[in-house]
Amino acid sequence: MSDSRVEGTAEESQEAVSTRKLRRYDSLDVESGKFPGDQRHGCEVTNWSVILHLAFQSIGIVYGDIGTSPLYVYASTFTEGIKHDDDILGVLSLILYTLTFIPLIKYVFIVLRANDNGNGGTFALYSLICRYAEVGLIPSQEAADQNVSNFQLELPSRSLRRASKIKSRLEKSQSAKFVLLFATMLGTSMVIGDGVLTPCISGLSLTYVPCSMWMAVLSAVGGIKQATSKITDEEVVWISVAILVCLFSVQRFGTEKVGYSFAPIICIWFAFIGGIGVFNFFKFDPTVVKAINPLHIVDYFKRNKEQAWISLGGIVLAITGTEALFADVGHFSVRSIQISMCTVTYPALILAYSGQASFLRKHQNEVADVFFNSTPDPVYWPMFVLAVMAAIIASQAMISGTFSIIQQSLSLGCFPRVKIVHTSSKYEGQVYIPEVNYLLMLACVGVTVGFRTTAKIGNAYGIAVVFVMTLTSALLVLIMIMIWKTHILLVIAYIVFIGGIELLYLSSVLYKFDQGGYLPLVFAAVLVSVMYVWNSVYRSKYYYELHNKISTEMVKEVTSNSNICRMDGLALFYSELVHGIPPIFKHYVANVPALHSVLVFVSIKSLPISKVPSEERFLFRRVDPKELNIFRCVVRYGYRDLRNEQEPFETILVERLKEFLRDESWLYALRNEGEGGENEIEELKREKEEKRKDALERELDTVEKAWHAGVVYLMGESEIVAGRGSSLGKRILLNYAYNFLRRNLRQSDKVFDIPHKRLLKVGMTYEL
């Protein structure tokens, strides 16, 4: 099998130079032209008008969750009431410094730098590490992948010995690779668990809390108190269930139609909570400004000891949704999120919590309903309506984030096949996954009915939040050492201050494990188990095909068989194997002794980067001998790339194949010209050129005729079973767990949108 391709060879610099000139306009640019995100504005936007526009939009998408935290933070912290007046200052000081160190310093100014070509999230951190060190568990990386422009990392010029040492240890340790992948899966599972808990806690906050306060606020109005007293906790739960069902039912319509309404609503919400905070601050007790002094935190722990440590589980709810700062950066840009956080979100939250603290200094008995009790009567109902809308937006953001995360894990072989629907032709991040949507709805309804109050759900919510933050810090430390080559003292400072704060909060939320804190761990265990089963068998199957791939000699032997007939047409043989021809091809020829005039082995490959430039997407290689017209094609996608639904895949592939043939012919002519020298007779040169052109025209004509004769899709449908003598655990993993997932989820042809009338499945049993 020859290794000729558009990139040329490393030995001949002239070819390398010529190769770079061969790049043409790729038809997949039609797709990229439709989606503004393809410009990778996460790291390249410099126009300030665009940055400010993105900053405004990010307010509605990114900060809905953290922005609604003032609804329940103080109530979740002082679960047994306020014991001492200065405890309010201690808790306020904790909230102020937690908001400053975690969302502001850690995420806005440090973590956002670790974006992957403008995209964020757990998988972005993992992909950065995989690109710098060979820690991926599937050996599908090729040398040509390094030539993809987005694959390259911009590293500081100064190299440190510890970076190379850690990189070497990671590459040599198989257990370290497993731990790294497991941490990524766990972080992803926790974020999905966050997507389940956010709608639950938001729904109950908006139904249970206000209902308990209508009697207090409207007690002076005759008849209202009596009417509201008839609303029971049972009715509140079922009202929440109805809200959740409606919320998930409209997901299939996408968020594009309501997207522009998010930012104005959240902006008004921040204006209201900030304004009310300022009002309460001056009206009740401006001395809460003393909370800036961190000594109040020390005094708070001295007075309350263990109870103060336990109360951290409520305070951590002030930073829920912080992970969205990083996960959603791909929809906007680093600078736009920094601007919106520093100018709108952070000041509004500081004012809101300070105002509630001032109110509590005079009304300690009303801590359970402090948010609405501290709202002035004239703006109570507008505030209630805003709270409902803001909570729905917060829920929507986490649900959409869950869809995006599963899309990324699916492309990296860490999640079973599901259908991904792109609900917008303008915004690539707006996706909908029907199966996941219904499972999320059932999980949310089950949690709401089972837990019934925000207190228990808040305990579970806190564990999910802190776990994700801690895992993000662990991956970030690796990036700081290996890729950024940060000074060791700064790395230690980060671990001590940021890591210390997160571990302290983690220890506190784990204390409430039996009070609802186990829920996210149960979610994570189920999701990680599904991911592990799928990824483990996926890797085993890949290694099996790699070790049993068809050699070049065997291809010649199979195709030279006189019993094999060639018929007109183009056959696309789909395979996950990148390095070579899968063993199922021999099985196919043995049972169907016929081959089409042009055969292309297509491998859909996911690179550990967010996007692959469209002109670099296709990589062709010819299978010798030339007369067979057999090619291998690797189609490379990033984990945020979209399939072009407007132009058929086969059309794009055929055009790229023709370009490959032209480029290959040109490179062949360049090599012959260099070998012939200047003394070669001009007439002989012209004769060679004419032969080359004739051969090229014949090949192009063969491809064109094959395409018009009809395209047939061949797809291997392998049955995975445990081999003889396998352990009980392996038999359960392969024969039951994996096959259960495979049978109950979408098949490959549905994922790739292959026409059923032109699909031929080839079955084969793999004994692993």
Coordinates of N, CA and C in Angstrom, one line a residue, residues 311-496:
S311 N -21.8 24.0 57.4 CA -22.6 25.1 56.7 C -21.9 25.4 55.4
L312 N -20.6 25.0 55.2 CA -20.0 25.3 53.9 C -20.7 24.6 52.7
G313 N -21.5 23.6 53.0 CA -22.3 22.9 52.0 C -23.4 23.8 51.4
G314 N -23.8 24.8 52.2 CA -24.8 25.7 51.7 C -24.2 26.9 51.0
I315 N -23.0 27.3 51.5 CA -22.3 28.5 50.9 C -21.8 28.1 49.5
V316 N -21.4 26.9 49.3 CA -20.9 26.5 48.0 C -22.0 26.6 46.9
L317 N -23.2 26.7 47.3 CA -24.3 26.9 46.3 C -24.2 28.2 45.6
A318 N -23.4 29.2 46.2 CA -23.3 30.5 45.6 C -22.5 30.4 44.3
I319 N -21.8 29.3 44.1 CA -21.0 29.3 42.9 C -21.4 28.1 41.9
T320 N -22.7 27.7 42.1 CA -23.2 26.7 41.2 C -23.3 27.3 39.8
G321 N -23.0 26.5 38.8 CA -23.0 27.0 37.4 C -21.7 27.6 37.0
T322 N -20.7 27.7 37.9 CA -19.5 28.3 37.5 C -18.8 27.5 36.4
E323 N -19.0 26.2 36.3 CA -18.4 25.4 35.3 C -18.9 25.8 33.9
A324 N -20.1 26.4 33.9 CA -20.6 26.9 32.6 C -19.8 28.0 32.0
L325 N -19.0 28.8 32.8 CA -18.1 29.8 32.3 C -17.1 29.2 31.3
F326 N -16.7 28.0 31.7 CA -15.7 27.4 30.8 C -16.3 26.5 29.7
A327 N -17.4 25.8 30.1 CA -18.0 24.9 29.1 C -18.6 25.6 28.0
D328 N -19.1 26.8 28.2 CA -19.8 27.6 27.1 C -18.9 28.6 26.4
V329 N -17.6 28.6 26.7 CA -16.8 29.6 26.1 C -16.7 29.4 24.5
G330 N -17.0 28.2 24.0 CA -17.0 28.0 22.6 C -18.1 28.7 21.9
H331 N -19.2 29.1 22.6 CA -20.2 29.8 22.0 C -19.9 31.3 21.9
F332 N -19.0 31.8 22.6 CA -18.7 33.2 22.7 C -17.1 33.4 22.5
S333 N -16.5 34.0 23.5 CA -15.0 34.2 23.4 C -14.5 34.4 24.8
V334 N -13.3 34.2 25.0 CA -12.7 34.3 26.4 C -12.9 35.8 26.8
R335 N -12.5 36.7 26.0 CA -12.6 38.1 26.4 C -14.1 38.6 26.7
S336 N -15.0 38.1 25.9 CA -16.4 38.5 26.1 C -16.9 38.0 27.5
I337 N -16.6 36.7 27.8 CA -17.0 36.2 29.1 C -16.3 36.9 30.3
Q338 N -15.0 37.3 30.1 CA -14.3 38.0 31.1 C -15.0 39.4 31.3
I339 N -15.4 40.0 30.3 CA -16.1 41.4 30.4 C -17.4 41.2 31.1
S340 N -18.2 40.3 30.6 CA -19.6 40.2 31.2 C -19.5 39.8 32.7
M341 N -18.5 38.9 33.1 CA -18.4 38.5 34.4 C -18.0 39.6 35.3
C342 N -17.0 40.4 34.9 CA -16.4 41.4 35.7 C -17.3 42.7 35.8
T343 N -18.0 43.0 34.8 CA -18.8 44.2 34.7 C -20.3 44.0 35.1
V344 N -20.8 42.8 35.0 CA -22.3 42.7 35.3 C -22.5 41.6 36.4
T345 N -22.1 40.4 36.2 CA -22.4 39.3 37.0 C -21.8 39.4 38.4
Y346 N -20.5 39.6 38.5 CA -19.8 39.6 39.8 C -20.3 40.8 40.7
P347 N -20.4 42.0 40.1 CA -20.9 43.1 41.0 C -22.3 42.9 41.4
A348 N -23.2 42.4 40.6 CA -24.6 42.2 40.9 C -24.7 41.2 42.0
L349 N -24.0 40.1 42.0 CA -24.0 39.1 43.0 C -23.5 39.6 44.3
I350 N -22.4 40.3 44.3 CA -21.9 40.9 45.5 C -22.9 41.8 46.2
L351 N -23.5 42.6 45.4 CA -24.5 43.6 46.0 C -25.7 42.8 46.5
A352 N -26.2 41.7 45.8 CA -27.3 41.0 46.2 C -27.1 40.3 47.6
Y353 N -25.9 39.6 47.7 CA -25.7 38.9 49.0 C -25.4 39.9 50.1
S354 N -24.8 41.0 49.8 CA -24.6 42.0 50.8 C -25.9 42.6 51.3
G355 N -26.8 42.9 50.4 CA -28.1 43.4 50.7 C -28.9 42.4 51.6
Q356 N -28.9 41.1 51.2 CA -29.6 40.1 52.0 C -29.0 40.0 53.4
A357 N -27.6 40.2 53.5 CA -27.0 40.1 54.8 C -27.4 41.3 55.7
S358 N -27.5 42.5 55.1 CA -28.0 43.7 55.8 C -29.4 43.5 56.3
F359 N -30.3 42.9 55.5 CA -31.7 42.6 55.9 C -31.7 41.6 57.1
L360 N -30.9 40.6 57.0 CA -30.8 39.5 58.1 C -30.3 40.1 59.4
R361 N -29.5 41.1 59.4 CA -29.0 41.7 60.6 C -30.2 42.3 61.4
K362 N -31.3 42.6 60.8 CA -32.5 43.2 61.5 C -33.6 42.2 61.5
H363 N -33.6 41.1 60.7 CA -34.7 40.1 60.6 C -34.1 38.7 60.6
Q364 N -33.4 38.3 61.7 CA -32.8 37.0 61.7 C -33.7 35.8 61.6
N365 N -35.0 36.0 62.1 CA -35.9 34.9 62.0 C -36.5 34.6 60.6
E366 N -36.2 35.5 59.7 CA -36.7 35.3 58.4 C -35.7 34.8 57.4
V367 N -34.7 34.1 57.9 CA -33.6 33.6 57.0 C -34.1 32.5 56.0
A368 N -35.1 31.7 56.4 CA -35.6 30.7 55.5 C -36.1 31.2 54.2
D369 N -36.7 32.5 54.3 CA -37.3 33.1 53.1 C -36.7 34.4 52.8
V370 N -35.4 34.6 53.0 CA -34.8 35.9 53.0 C -34.9 36.6 51.6
F371 N -34.8 35.8 50.5 CA -34.8 36.4 49.2 C -36.1 37.2 49.0
F372 N -37.2 36.6 49.1 CA -38.4 37.3 48.8 C -38.9 38.2 49.9
N373 N -38.5 37.9 51.2 CA -38.9 38.8 52.3 C -38.1 40.1 52.2
S374 N -36.9 40.0 51.7 CA -36.1 41.2 51.6 C -36.4 42.1 50.4
T375 N -37.3 41.6 49.5 CA -37.8 42.3 48.3 C -38.8 43.3 48.7
P376 N -38.6 44.6 48.4 CA -39.7 45.6 48.7 C -41.0 45.3 48.1
D377 N -42.1 45.6 48.8 CA -43.4 45.3 48.3 C -43.7 45.8 46.9
P378 N -43.3 47.0 46.5 CA -43.7 47.5 45.2 C -43.2 46.7 44.0
V379 N -42.0 46.0 44.3 CA -41.4 45.2 43.2 C -41.5 43.7 43.4
Y380 N -42.3 43.3 44.4 CA -42.3 41.9 44.8 C -42.8 41.0 43.6
W381 N -43.9 41.4 43.0 CA -44.5 40.6 41.9 C -43.6 40.6 40.6
P382 N -43.2 41.8 40.3 CA -42.2 41.8 39.1 C -41.0 40.9 39.4
M383 N -40.5 40.9 40.7 CA -39.4 40.1 41.0 C -39.7 38.6 41.0
F384 N -40.9 38.3 41.4 CA -41.3 36.9 41.3 C -41.4 36.4 39.9
V385 N -41.9 37.2 39.0 CA -42.0 36.8 37.6 C -40.6 36.7 37.0
L386 N -39.7 37.6 37.3 CA -38.3 37.6 36.9 C -37.6 36.3 37.4
A387 N -37.9 36.0 38.7 CA -37.3 34.8 39.3 C -37.7 33.5 38.5
V388 N -39.0 33.4 38.2 CA -39.5 32.3 37.4 C -38.7 32.2 36.1
M389 N -38.7 33.3 35.3 CA -38.0 33.3 34.0 C -36.5 33.0 34.1
A390 N -35.9 33.6 35.1 CA -34.4 33.4 35.3 C -34.1 31.9 35.6
A391 N -35.0 31.3 36.5 CA -34.7 29.9 36.8 C -34.9 29.0 35.6
I392 N -35.9 29.3 34.8 CA -36.2 28.5 33.6 C -35.0 28.6 32.7
I393 N -34.5 29.8 32.5 CA -33.3 30.0 31.7 C -32.1 29.3 32.2
A394 N -31.9 29.3 33.6 CA -30.8 28.6 34.2 C -30.9 27.1 33.9
S395 N -32.1 26.6 34.0 CA -32.4 25.1 33.7 C -32.0 24.8 32.2
Q396 N -32.5 25.7 31.3 CA -32.3 25.5 29.9 C -30.8 25.5 29.6
A397 N -30.0 26.4 30.2 CA -28.6 26.4 30.0 C -27.9 25.1 30.3
M398 N -28.3 24.5 31.5 CA -27.7 23.2 31.9 C -28.1 22.1 31.0
I399 N -29.4 22.1 30.6 CA -29.9 21.0 29.7 C -29.1 21.1 28.4
S400 N -29.0 22.3 27.8 CA -28.3 22.5 26.5 C -26.8 22.1 26.7
G401 N -26.2 22.4 27.9 CA -24.9 22.0 28.1 C -24.7 20.5 28.2
T402 N -25.7 19.8 28.7 CA -25.6 18.4 28.8 C -25.6 17.8 27.4
F403 N -26.5 18.3 26.5 CA -26.5 17.9 25.1 C -25.1 18.1 24.4
S404 N -24.5 19.2 24.7 CA -23.2 19.5 24.1 C -22.1 18.5 24.6
I405 N -22.1 18.3 25.9 CA -21.1 17.4 26.5 C -21.2 16.0 26.0
I406 N -22.5 15.5 25.8 CA -22.7 14.1 25.3 C -22.2 14.1 23.8
Q407 N -22.4 15.2 23.1 CA -22.0 15.2 21.7 C -20.5 15.1 21.6
Q408 N -19.7 15.7 22.6 CA -18.3 15.6 22.6 C -17.8 14.2 23.0
S409 N -18.5 13.7 24.0 CA -18.1 12.3 24.5 C -18.4 11.3 23.4
L410 N -19.4 11.5 22.7 CA -19.8 10.5 21.6 C -18.7 10.5 20.5
S411 N -18.2 11.7 20.1 CA -17.3 11.8 19.1 C -15.9 11.2 19.5
L412 N -15.6 11.1 20.8 CA -14.4 10.5 21.3 C -14.5 9.1 21.7
G413 N -15.6 8.5 21.3 CA -15.8 7.0 21.6 C -16.1 6.7 23.0
C414 N -16.6 7.7 23.8 CA -16.9 7.5 25.2 C -18.4 7.4 25.5
F415 N -19.2 7.3 24.5 CA -20.6 7.3 24.8 C -21.3 6.5 23.7
P416 N -22.4 5.7 24.0 CA -23.1 5.0 23.0 C -23.7 5.9 21.9
R417 N -23.9 5.3 20.7 CA -24.5 6.1 19.6 C -25.9 6.6 19.9
V418 N -26.1 7.9 19.7 CA -27.4 8.5 19.9 C -27.6 9.5 18.7
K419 N -28.8 9.9 18.5 CA -29.1 10.8 17.4 C -28.9 12.2 17.9
I420 N -28.1 13.0 17.1 CA -27.9 14.4 17.4 C -28.6 15.2 16.4
V421 N -29.5 16.1 16.8 CA -30.3 17.0 16.0 C -29.8 18.4 16.1
H422 N -29.4 19.0 15.1 CA -28.9 20.4 15.1 C -30.1 21.3 14.9
T423 N -30.5 22.0 15.9 CA -31.8 22.8 15.9 C -31.6 24.2 15.3
S424 N -30.4 24.6 15.0 CA -30.2 25.9 14.4 C -29.2 25.8 13.2
S425 N -29.5 26.6 12.2 CA -28.6 26.7 11.1 C -27.6 27.8 11.3
K426 N -27.7 28.5 12.4 CA -26.7 29.6 12.6 C -25.8 29.3 13.7
Y427 N -26.2 28.6 14.8 CA -25.4 28.4 16.0 C -25.1 26.9 16.1
E428 N -23.9 26.5 16.0 CA -23.5 25.1 16.0 C -23.7 24.5 17.3
G429 N -23.7 25.2 18.4 CA -23.8 24.6 19.8 C -25.2 24.2 20.1
Q430 N -26.2 24.7 19.4 CA -27.6 24.4 19.7 C -28.0 23.0 19.1
V431 N -27.8 22.0 20.0 CA -28.1 20.6 19.6 C -29.2 20.0 20.5
Y432 N -29.8 19.0 20.0 CA -30.9 18.3 20.7 C -30.7 16.8 20.5
I433 N -30.7 16.1 21.6 CA -30.6 14.6 21.6 C -31.8 14.0 22.2
P434 N -32.7 13.5 21.4 CA -34.0 13.0 21.9 C -33.9 12.0 23.0
E435 N -33.1 10.9 22.8 CA -33.0 9.9 23.9 C -32.5 10.5 25.2
V436 N -31.5 11.3 25.1 CA -31.0 11.9 26.4 C -32.0 12.9 27.0
N437 N -32.7 13.6 26.2 CA -33.8 14.5 26.7 C -34.8 13.8 27.5
Y438 N -35.3 12.6 27.0 CA -36.3 11.9 27.7 C -35.7 11.3 29.0
L439 N -34.5 10.8 28.9 CA -33.9 10.2 30.1 C -33.7 11.3 31.2
L440 N -33.3 12.5 30.8 CA -33.1 13.6 31.7 C -34.4 14.0 32.4
M441 N -35.5 14.0 31.5 CA -36.8 14.3 32.1 C -37.3 13.3 33.1
L442 N -37.1 12.0 32.8 CA -37.5 11.0 33.8 C -36.6 11.1 35.1
A443 N -35.3 11.4 34.9 CA -34.5 11.6 36.1 C -34.9 12.8 37.0
C444 N -35.2 13.9 36.3 CA -35.6 15.1 37.0 C -36.9 14.9 37.8
V445 N -37.9 14.2 37.1 CA -39.2 14.0 37.7 C -39.0 13.0 38.9
G446 N -38.2 12.0 38.7 CA -37.9 11.1 39.8 C -37.2 11.7 41.0
V447 N -36.3 12.6 40.8 CA -35.6 13.3 41.9 C -36.6 14.3 42.6
T448 N -37.4 15.0 41.8 CA -38.3 15.9 42.4 C -39.4 15.2 43.3
V449 N -39.9 14.1 42.8 CA -40.9 13.3 43.6 C -40.3 12.7 44.8
G450 N -39.0 12.2 44.6 CA -38.4 11.5 45.7 C -37.9 12.3 46.8
F451 N -37.3 13.5 46.5 CA -36.7 14.4 47.5 C -37.7 15.4 48.0
R452 N -38.5 16.0 47.2 CA -39.6 16.9 47.6 C -39.2 18.3 48.1
T453 N -38.0 18.5 48.6 CA -37.6 19.8 49.2 C -36.2 20.2 48.6
T454 N -36.0 21.5 48.6 CA -34.8 22.0 48.0 C -33.6 21.7 48.9
A455 N -33.8 21.4 50.2 CA -32.7 21.2 51.1 C -31.9 20.0 50.7
K456 N -32.6 18.8 50.5 CA -32.0 17.6 50.1 C -31.3 17.7 48.7
I457 N -32.1 18.3 47.8 CA -31.6 18.4 46.5 C -30.3 19.4 46.5
G458 N -30.4 20.4 47.3 CA -29.2 21.3 47.5 C -28.0 20.5 47.9
N459 N -28.1 19.6 48.8 CA -27.0 18.8 49.3 C -26.4 18.0 48.1
A460 N -27.3 17.4 47.3 CA -26.8 16.7 46.1 C -26.1 17.6 45.1
Y461 N -26.8 18.8 45.0 CA -26.3 19.7 44.0 C -24.9 20.2 44.3
G462 N -24.6 20.4 45.6 CA -23.3 20.9 46.1 C -22.2 19.9 45.7
I463 N -22.4 18.6 45.9 CA -21.4 17.6 45.7 C -21.1 17.6 44.2
A464 N -22.1 17.7 43.3 CA -21.9 17.7 41.9 C -21.0 18.8 41.5
V465 N -21.3 20.0 42.0 CA -20.6 21.2 41.7 C -19.1 21.2 42.1
V466 N -18.9 20.8 43.3 CA -17.5 20.8 43.8 C -16.6 19.7 43.2
F467 N -17.3 18.6 42.9 CA -16.5 17.5 42.3 C -16.0 17.9 40.9
V468 N -16.8 18.5 40.1 CA -16.4 19.0 38.8 C -15.3 20.0 38.9
M469 N -15.4 20.9 39.9 CA -14.4 22.0 40.0 C -13.0 21.3 40.5
T470 N -13.1 20.3 41.3 CA -11.9 19.7 41.8 C -11.2 19.0 40.7
L471 N -11.9 18.2 39.9 CA -11.4 17.5 38.7 C -10.8 18.5 37.7
T472 N -11.5 19.6 37.5 CA -11.0 20.6 36.6 C -9.6 21.1 37.0
S473 N -9.5 21.4 38.3 CA -8.2 21.8 38.9 C -7.1 20.8 38.7
A474 N -7.4 19.5 38.9 CA -6.4 18.5 38.7 C -5.9 18.4 37.3
L475 N -6.8 18.5 36.3 CA -6.4 18.5 34.9 C -5.6 19.8 34.6
L476 N -6.1 20.9 35.2 CA -5.4 22.2 34.9 C -4.0 22.2 35.4
V477 N -3.8 21.6 36.5 CA -2.4 21.5 37.1 C -1.5 20.8 36.1
L478 N -1.9 19.7 35.5 CA -1.1 19.0 34.5 C -0.8 19.9 33.3
I479 N -1.8 20.7 32.9 CA -1.6 21.6 31.8 C -0.7 22.7 32.1
M480 N -0.8 23.2 33.3 CA 0.1 24.3 33.8 C 1.6 23.8 33.8
I481 N 1.8 22.6 34.2 CA 3.2 22.0 34.3 C 3.7 21.6 32.9
M482 N 2.9 20.8 32.2 CA 3.4 20.2 31.0 C 3.3 21.2 29.8
I483 N 2.3 21.9 29.6 CA 2.0 22.7 28.4 C 2.4 24.2 28.6
W484 N 1.9 24.8 29.6 CA 2.2 26.2 29.9 C 3.6 26.4 30.4
K485 N 4.1 25.3 31.1 CA 5.4 25.4 31.8 C 5.4 26.6 32.8
T486 N 4.4 26.6 33.6 CA 4.3 27.7 34.6 C 5.3 27.5 35.7
H487 N 5.8 28.6 36.3 CA 6.8 28.5 37.3 C 6.2 27.7 38.5
I488 N 7.1 26.8 39.1 CA 6.6 25.9 40.1 C 6.0 26.5 41.3
L489 N 6.5 27.8 41.6 CA 5.9 28.5 42.8 C 4.5 28.9 42.5
L490 N 4.2 29.3 41.3 CA 2.8 29.7 41.0 C 1.9 28.4 41.0
V491 N 2.4 27.3 40.5 CA 1.7 26.1 40.5 C 1.3 25.7 42.0
I492 N 2.4 25.8 42.9 CA 2.1 25.4 44.3 C 1.1 26.4 44.9
A493 N 1.2 27.7 44.6 CA 0.3 28.7 45.1 C -1.1 28.3 44.7
Y494 N -1.3 27.9 43.4 CA -2.6 27.6 42.9 C -3.2 26.4 43.7
I495 N -2.3 25.4 43.9 CA -2.8 24.1 44.6 C -3.1 24.5 46.0
V496 N -2.3 25.3 46.7 CA -2.6 25.6 48.1 C -3.8 26.4 48.3

